[in-house]
C-alpha positions as a LaTeX table, in Angstrom:
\begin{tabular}{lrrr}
\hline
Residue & $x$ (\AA) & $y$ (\AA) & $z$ (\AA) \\
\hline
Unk1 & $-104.05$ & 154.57 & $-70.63$ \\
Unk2 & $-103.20$ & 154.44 & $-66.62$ \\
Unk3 & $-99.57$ & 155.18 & $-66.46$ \\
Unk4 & $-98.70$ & 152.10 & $-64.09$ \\
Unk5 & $-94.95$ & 153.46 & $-62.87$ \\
Unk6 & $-95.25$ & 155.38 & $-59.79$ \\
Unk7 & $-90.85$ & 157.01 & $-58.90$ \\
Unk8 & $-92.28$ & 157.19 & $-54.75$ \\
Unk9 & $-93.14$ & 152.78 & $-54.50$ \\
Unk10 & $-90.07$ & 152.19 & $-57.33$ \\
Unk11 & $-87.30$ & 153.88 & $-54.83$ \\
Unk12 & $-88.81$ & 151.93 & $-51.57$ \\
Unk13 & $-88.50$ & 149.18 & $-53.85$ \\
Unk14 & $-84.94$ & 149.56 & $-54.72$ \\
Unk15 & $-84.10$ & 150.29 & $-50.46$ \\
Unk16 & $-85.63$ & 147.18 & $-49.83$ \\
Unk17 & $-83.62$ & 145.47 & $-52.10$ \\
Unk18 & $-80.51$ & 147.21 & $-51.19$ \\
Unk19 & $-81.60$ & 145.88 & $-47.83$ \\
Unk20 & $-82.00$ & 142.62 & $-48.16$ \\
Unk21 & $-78.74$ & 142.06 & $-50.32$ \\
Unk22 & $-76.70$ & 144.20 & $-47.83$ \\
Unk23 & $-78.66$ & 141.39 & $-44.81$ \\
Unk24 & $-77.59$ & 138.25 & $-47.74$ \\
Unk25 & $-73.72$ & 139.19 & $-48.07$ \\
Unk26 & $-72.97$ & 139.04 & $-44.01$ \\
Unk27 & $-74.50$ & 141.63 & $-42.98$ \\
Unk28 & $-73.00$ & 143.21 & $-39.29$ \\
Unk29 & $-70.00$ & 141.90 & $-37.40$ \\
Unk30 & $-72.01$ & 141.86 & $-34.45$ \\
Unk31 & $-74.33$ & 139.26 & $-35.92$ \\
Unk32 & $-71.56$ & 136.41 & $-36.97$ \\
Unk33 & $-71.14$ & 133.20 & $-34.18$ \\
Unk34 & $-67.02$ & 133.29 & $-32.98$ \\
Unk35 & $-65.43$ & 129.11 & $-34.50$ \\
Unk36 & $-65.35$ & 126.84 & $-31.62$ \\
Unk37 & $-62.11$ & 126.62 & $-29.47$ \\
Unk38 & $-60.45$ & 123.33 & $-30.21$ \\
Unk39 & $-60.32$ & 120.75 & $-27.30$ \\
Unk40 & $-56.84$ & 119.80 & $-26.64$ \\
Unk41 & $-55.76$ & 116.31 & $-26.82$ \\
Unk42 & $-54.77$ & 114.48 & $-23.35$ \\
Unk43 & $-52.04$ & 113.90 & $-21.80$ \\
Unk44 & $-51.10$ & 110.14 & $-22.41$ \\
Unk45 & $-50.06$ & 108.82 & $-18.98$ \\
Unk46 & $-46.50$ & 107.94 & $-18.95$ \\
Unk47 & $-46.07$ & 103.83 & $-19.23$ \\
Unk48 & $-45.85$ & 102.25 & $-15.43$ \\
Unk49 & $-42.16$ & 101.07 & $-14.17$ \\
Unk50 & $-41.51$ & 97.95 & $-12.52$ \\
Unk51 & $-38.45$ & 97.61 & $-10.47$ \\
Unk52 & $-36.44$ & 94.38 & $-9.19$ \\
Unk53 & $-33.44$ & 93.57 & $-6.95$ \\
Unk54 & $-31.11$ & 91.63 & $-8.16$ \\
Unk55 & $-28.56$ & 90.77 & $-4.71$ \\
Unk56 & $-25.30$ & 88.14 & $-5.98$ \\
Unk57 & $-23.40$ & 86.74 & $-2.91$ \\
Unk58 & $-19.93$ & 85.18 & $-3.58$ \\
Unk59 & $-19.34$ & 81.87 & $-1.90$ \\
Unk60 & $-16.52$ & 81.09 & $-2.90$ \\
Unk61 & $-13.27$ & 80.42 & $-0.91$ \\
Unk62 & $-10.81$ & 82.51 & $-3.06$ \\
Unk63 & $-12.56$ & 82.97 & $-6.51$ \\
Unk64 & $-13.34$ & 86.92 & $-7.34$ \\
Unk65 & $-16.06$ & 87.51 & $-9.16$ \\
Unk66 & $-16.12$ & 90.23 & $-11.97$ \\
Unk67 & $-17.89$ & 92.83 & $-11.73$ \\
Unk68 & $-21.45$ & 91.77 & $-11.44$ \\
Unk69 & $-23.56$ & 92.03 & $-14.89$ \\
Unk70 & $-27.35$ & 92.28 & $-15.13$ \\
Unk71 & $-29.63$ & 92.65 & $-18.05$ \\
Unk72 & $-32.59$ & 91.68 & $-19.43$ \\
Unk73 & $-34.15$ & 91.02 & $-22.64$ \\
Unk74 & $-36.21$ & 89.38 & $-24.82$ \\
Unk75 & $-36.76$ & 85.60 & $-26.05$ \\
Unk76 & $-34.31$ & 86.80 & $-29.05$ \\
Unk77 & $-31.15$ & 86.33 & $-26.92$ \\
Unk78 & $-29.82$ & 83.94 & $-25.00$ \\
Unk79 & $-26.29$ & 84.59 & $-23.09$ \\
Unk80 & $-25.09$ & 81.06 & $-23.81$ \\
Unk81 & $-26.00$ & 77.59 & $-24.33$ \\
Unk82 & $-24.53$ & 73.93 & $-23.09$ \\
Unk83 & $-22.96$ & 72.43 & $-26.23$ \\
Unk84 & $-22.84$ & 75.72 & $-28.66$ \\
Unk85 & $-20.12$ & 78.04 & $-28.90$ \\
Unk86 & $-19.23$ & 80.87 & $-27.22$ \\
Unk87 & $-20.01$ & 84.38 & $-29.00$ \\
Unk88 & $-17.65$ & 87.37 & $-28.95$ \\
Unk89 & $-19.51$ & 88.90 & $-26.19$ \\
Unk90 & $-19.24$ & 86.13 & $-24.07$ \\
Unk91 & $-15.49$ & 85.09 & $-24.97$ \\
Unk92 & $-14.81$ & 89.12 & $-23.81$ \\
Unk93 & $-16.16$ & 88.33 & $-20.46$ \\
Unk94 & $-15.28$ & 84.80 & $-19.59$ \\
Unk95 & $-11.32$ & 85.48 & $-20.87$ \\
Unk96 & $-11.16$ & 88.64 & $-19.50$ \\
Unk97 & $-13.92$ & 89.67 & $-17.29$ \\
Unk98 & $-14.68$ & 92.29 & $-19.38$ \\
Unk99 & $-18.39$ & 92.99 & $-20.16$ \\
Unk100 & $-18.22$ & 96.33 & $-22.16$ \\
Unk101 & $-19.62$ & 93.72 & $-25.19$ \\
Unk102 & $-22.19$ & 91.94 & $-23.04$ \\
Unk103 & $-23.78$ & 95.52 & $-22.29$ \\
Unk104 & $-23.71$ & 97.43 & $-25.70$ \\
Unk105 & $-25.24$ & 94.38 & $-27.69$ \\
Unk106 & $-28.49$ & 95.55 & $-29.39$ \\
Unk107 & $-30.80$ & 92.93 & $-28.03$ \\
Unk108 & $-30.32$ & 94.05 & $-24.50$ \\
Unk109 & $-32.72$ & 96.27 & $-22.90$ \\
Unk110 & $-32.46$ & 97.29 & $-19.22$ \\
Unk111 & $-29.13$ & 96.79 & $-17.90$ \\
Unk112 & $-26.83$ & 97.43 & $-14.55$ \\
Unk113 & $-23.20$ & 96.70 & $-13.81$ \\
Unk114 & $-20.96$ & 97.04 & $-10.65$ \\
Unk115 & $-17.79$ & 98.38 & $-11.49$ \\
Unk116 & $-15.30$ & 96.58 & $-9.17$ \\
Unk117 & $-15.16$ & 92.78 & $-8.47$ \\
Unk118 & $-17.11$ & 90.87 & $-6.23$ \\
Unk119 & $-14.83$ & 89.42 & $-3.48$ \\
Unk120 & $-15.31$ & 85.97 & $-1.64$ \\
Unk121 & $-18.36$ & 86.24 & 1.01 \\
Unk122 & $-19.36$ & 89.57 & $-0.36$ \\
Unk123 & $-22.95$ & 91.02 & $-1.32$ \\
Unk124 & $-23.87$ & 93.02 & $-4.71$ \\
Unk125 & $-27.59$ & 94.38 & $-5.15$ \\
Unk126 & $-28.46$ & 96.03 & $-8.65$ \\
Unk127 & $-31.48$ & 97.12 & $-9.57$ \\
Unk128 & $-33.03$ & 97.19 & $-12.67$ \\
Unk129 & $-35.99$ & 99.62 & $-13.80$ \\
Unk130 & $-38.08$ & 98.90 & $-17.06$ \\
Unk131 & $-41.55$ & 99.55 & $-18.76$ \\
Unk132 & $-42.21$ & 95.88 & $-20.21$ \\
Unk133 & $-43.14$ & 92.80 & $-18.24$ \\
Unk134 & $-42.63$ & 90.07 & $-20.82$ \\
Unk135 & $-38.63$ & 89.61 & $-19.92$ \\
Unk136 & $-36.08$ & 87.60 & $-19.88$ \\
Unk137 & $-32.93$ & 88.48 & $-16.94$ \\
Unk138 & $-29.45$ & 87.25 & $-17.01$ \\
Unk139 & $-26.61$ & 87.80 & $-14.66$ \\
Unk140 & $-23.20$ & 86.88 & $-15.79$ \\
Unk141 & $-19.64$ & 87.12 & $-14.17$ \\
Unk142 & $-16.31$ & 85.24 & $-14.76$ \\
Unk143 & $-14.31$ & 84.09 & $-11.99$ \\
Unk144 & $-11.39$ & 85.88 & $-12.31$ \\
Unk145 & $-8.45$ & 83.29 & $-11.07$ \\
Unk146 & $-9.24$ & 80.77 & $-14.02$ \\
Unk147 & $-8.51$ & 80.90 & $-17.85$ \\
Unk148 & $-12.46$ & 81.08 & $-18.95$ \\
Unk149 & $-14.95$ & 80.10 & $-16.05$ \\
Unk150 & $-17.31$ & 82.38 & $-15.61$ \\
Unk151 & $-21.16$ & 81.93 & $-14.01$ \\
Unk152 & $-24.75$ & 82.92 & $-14.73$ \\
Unk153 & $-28.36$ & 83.12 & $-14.58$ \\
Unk154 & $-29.59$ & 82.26 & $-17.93$ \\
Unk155 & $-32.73$ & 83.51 & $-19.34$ \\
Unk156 & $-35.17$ & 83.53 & $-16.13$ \\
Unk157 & $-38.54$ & 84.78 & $-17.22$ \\
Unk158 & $-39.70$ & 87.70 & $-14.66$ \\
Unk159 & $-43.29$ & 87.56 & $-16.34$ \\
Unk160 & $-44.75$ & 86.40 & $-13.35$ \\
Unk161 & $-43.16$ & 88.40 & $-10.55$ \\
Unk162 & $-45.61$ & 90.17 & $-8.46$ \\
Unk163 & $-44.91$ & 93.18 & $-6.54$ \\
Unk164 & $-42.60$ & 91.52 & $-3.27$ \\
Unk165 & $-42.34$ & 87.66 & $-5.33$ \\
Unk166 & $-38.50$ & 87.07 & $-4.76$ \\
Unk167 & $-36.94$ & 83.91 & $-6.15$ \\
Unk168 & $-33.31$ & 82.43 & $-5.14$ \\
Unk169 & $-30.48$ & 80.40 & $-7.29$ \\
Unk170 & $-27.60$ & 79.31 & $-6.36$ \\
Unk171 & $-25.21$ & 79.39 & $-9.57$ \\
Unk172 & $-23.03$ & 77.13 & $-11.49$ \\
Unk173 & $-19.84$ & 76.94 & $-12.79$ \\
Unk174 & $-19.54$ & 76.83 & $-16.94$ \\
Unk175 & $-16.50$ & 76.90 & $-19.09$ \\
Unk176 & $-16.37$ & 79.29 & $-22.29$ \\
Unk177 & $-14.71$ & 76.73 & $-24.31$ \\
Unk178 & $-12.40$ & 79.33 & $-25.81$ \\
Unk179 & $-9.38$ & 78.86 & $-23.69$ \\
Unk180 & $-7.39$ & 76.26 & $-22.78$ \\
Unk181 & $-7.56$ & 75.75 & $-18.65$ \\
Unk182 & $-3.74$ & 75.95 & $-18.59$ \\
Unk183 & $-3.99$ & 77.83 & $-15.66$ \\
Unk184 & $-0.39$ & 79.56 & $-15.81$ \\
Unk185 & 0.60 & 83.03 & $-14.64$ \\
Unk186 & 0.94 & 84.15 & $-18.00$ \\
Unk187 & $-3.18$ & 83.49 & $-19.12$ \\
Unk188 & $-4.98$ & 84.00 & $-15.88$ \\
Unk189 & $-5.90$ & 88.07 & $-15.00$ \\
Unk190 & $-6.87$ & 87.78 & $-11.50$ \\
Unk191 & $-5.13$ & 88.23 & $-8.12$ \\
Unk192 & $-3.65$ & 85.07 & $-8.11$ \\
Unk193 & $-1.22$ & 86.23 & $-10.84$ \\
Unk194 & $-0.98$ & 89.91 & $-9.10$ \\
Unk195 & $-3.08$ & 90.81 & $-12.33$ \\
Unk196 & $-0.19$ & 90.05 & $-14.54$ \\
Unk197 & $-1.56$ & 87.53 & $-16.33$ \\
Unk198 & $-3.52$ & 87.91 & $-19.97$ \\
Unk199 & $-6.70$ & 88.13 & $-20.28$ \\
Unk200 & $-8.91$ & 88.19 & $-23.60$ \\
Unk201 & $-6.77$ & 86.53 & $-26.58$ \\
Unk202 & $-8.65$ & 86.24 & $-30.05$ \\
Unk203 & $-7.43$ & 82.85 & $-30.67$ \\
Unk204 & $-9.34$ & 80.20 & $-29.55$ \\
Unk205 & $-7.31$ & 77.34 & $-27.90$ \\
Unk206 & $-9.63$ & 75.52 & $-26.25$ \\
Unk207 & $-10.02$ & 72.02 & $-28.53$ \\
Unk208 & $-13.97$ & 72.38 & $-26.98$ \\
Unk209 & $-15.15$ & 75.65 & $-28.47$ \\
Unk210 & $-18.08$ & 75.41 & $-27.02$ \\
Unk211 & $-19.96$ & 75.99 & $-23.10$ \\
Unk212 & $-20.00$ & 73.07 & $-20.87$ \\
Unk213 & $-19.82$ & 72.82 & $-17.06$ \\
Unk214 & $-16.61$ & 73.98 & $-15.56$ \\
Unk215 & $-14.48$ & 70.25 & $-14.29$ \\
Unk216 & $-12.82$ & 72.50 & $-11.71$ \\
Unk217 & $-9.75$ & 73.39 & $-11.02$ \\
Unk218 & $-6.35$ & 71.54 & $-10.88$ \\
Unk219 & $-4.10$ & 73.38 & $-8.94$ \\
Unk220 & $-0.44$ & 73.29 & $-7.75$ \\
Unk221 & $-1.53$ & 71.28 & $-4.72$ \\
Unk222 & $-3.39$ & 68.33 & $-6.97$ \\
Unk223 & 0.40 & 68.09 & $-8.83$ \\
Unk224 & 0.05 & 70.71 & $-11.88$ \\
Unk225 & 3.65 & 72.37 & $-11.28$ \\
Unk226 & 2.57 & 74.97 & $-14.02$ \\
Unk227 & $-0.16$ & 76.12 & $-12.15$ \\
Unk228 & $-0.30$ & 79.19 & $-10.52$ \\
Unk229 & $-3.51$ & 78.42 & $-8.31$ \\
Unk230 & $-3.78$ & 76.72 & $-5.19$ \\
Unk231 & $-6.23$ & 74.68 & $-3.08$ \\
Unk232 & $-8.16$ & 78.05 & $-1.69$ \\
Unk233 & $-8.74$ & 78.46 & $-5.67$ \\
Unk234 & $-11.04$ & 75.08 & $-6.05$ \\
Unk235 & $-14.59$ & 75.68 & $-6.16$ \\
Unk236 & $-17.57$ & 72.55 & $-5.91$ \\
Unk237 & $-19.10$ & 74.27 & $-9.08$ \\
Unk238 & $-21.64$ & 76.16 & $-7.11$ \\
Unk239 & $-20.13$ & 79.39 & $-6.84$ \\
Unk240 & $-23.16$ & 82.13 & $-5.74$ \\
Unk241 & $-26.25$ & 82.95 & $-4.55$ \\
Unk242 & $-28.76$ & 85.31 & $-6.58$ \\
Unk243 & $-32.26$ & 86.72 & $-5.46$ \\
Unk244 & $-34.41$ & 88.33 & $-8.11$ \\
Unk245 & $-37.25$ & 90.66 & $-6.18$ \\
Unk246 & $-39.34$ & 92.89 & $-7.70$ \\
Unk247 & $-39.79$ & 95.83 & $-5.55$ \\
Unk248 & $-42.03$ & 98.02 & $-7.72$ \\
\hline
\end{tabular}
């Protein structure tokens, strides 16, 4: 019988095999493809500004304003509102001139303040910067030789403002409703008391307890011997001028 294994063909075999596994399992480093570099994400642009001027003139005769307060916000707040009370933040301001509340309430969000009252005849500009459109801007102030007058602009919408669109007011008078208009040295804070008088009280004396529009004054002059104002303190209800620009 032929003898059909041959050692020479059986070890090429084997080499071949060797071979071909060595080739299956990788094989040499130089042969392997290097993993992509990953793309890095973009940059997202940063959210546009807008800006806006807000300028307050005083017109009064002899009524300091507070320092001016601007903010703005959404449709969720509302500074105040003819025929409802007065809240705490509000009360702080109109009493005292104090708007430490108005600016740390949550719903607020862009706001500026002067620090020093706004003096018959003078000018204020503030300007706010924010990233949303759709908002609301109030400017409030109390006039400072009265119990708990103060004035504002009340929720105007800047949705529509273009860049250079300017818009002008001229302010009211309003009453807090949360202090009697006694108008004695001992409850005004302003200059007409030499700053002696008190402002913010927690009680609420005013029979009203809520906003209205401000009656006016009635001073020494008009026969309240209590009073500590005089004619210069009267004011006709409107009080001062705003313009709202957006610059930005």
């Amino acid at each position: 019988m032929k003898n059909l294994f041959n050692p020479k063909k059986s070890i090429i075999a084997l080499a071949c095999v060797s071979a071909l596994t060595l080739a299956g399992c990788g094989g040499s480093s130089n042969s392997s493809t290097p993993a992509p570099t990953p793309t890095p994400a973009p940059t997202p642009a940063p959210a546009p500004t807008y800006e806006y001027e807000v300028t307050v003139t005083n017109i009064t005769s002899n009524q300091p304003l507070s320092p001016i307060t601007v903010v703005t916000h959404n449709d969720d707040y509302k500074p105040f509102s003819i025929g409802e009370p007065a809240d705490a933040a509000l009360e702080l301001l109109a009493e005292a001139g104090d708007n430490t509340e108005v600016l740390a309430l949550s719903t607020i969000v862009n706001k500026a303040s002067d620090t020093d009252p706004l003096g018959p005849g003078k000018t204020s500009t503030q300007t706010i910067e924010t990233t949303e459109t759709t908002l609301n801007l109030s400017v409030l102030s109390m006039l400072v030789n009265t119990n708990d007058a103060f004035t504002g602009l009340n929720s105007h919408d800047l949705t529509n403002y273009n860049v250079g669109d300017s818009m002008s007011f001229r302010l009211n008078v309003y009453d807090s409703g949360t202090e009697a208009d006694s108008e004695t040295a001992a409850t005004i804070p302003g200059p007409a008391t030499m700053g002696q008088g008190e402002g913010f009280n927690v009680a609420r004396d005013d029979r009203a307890d809520q906003v209205t529009m401000h009656p006016g004054v009635v001073t020494q002059d008009d026969g309240l011997p209590d009073s500590v104002l005089d004619s210069t303190h009267r004011f006709d209800n409107l009080v001062a001028r705003v313009t709202v620009k957006r610059v930005k």
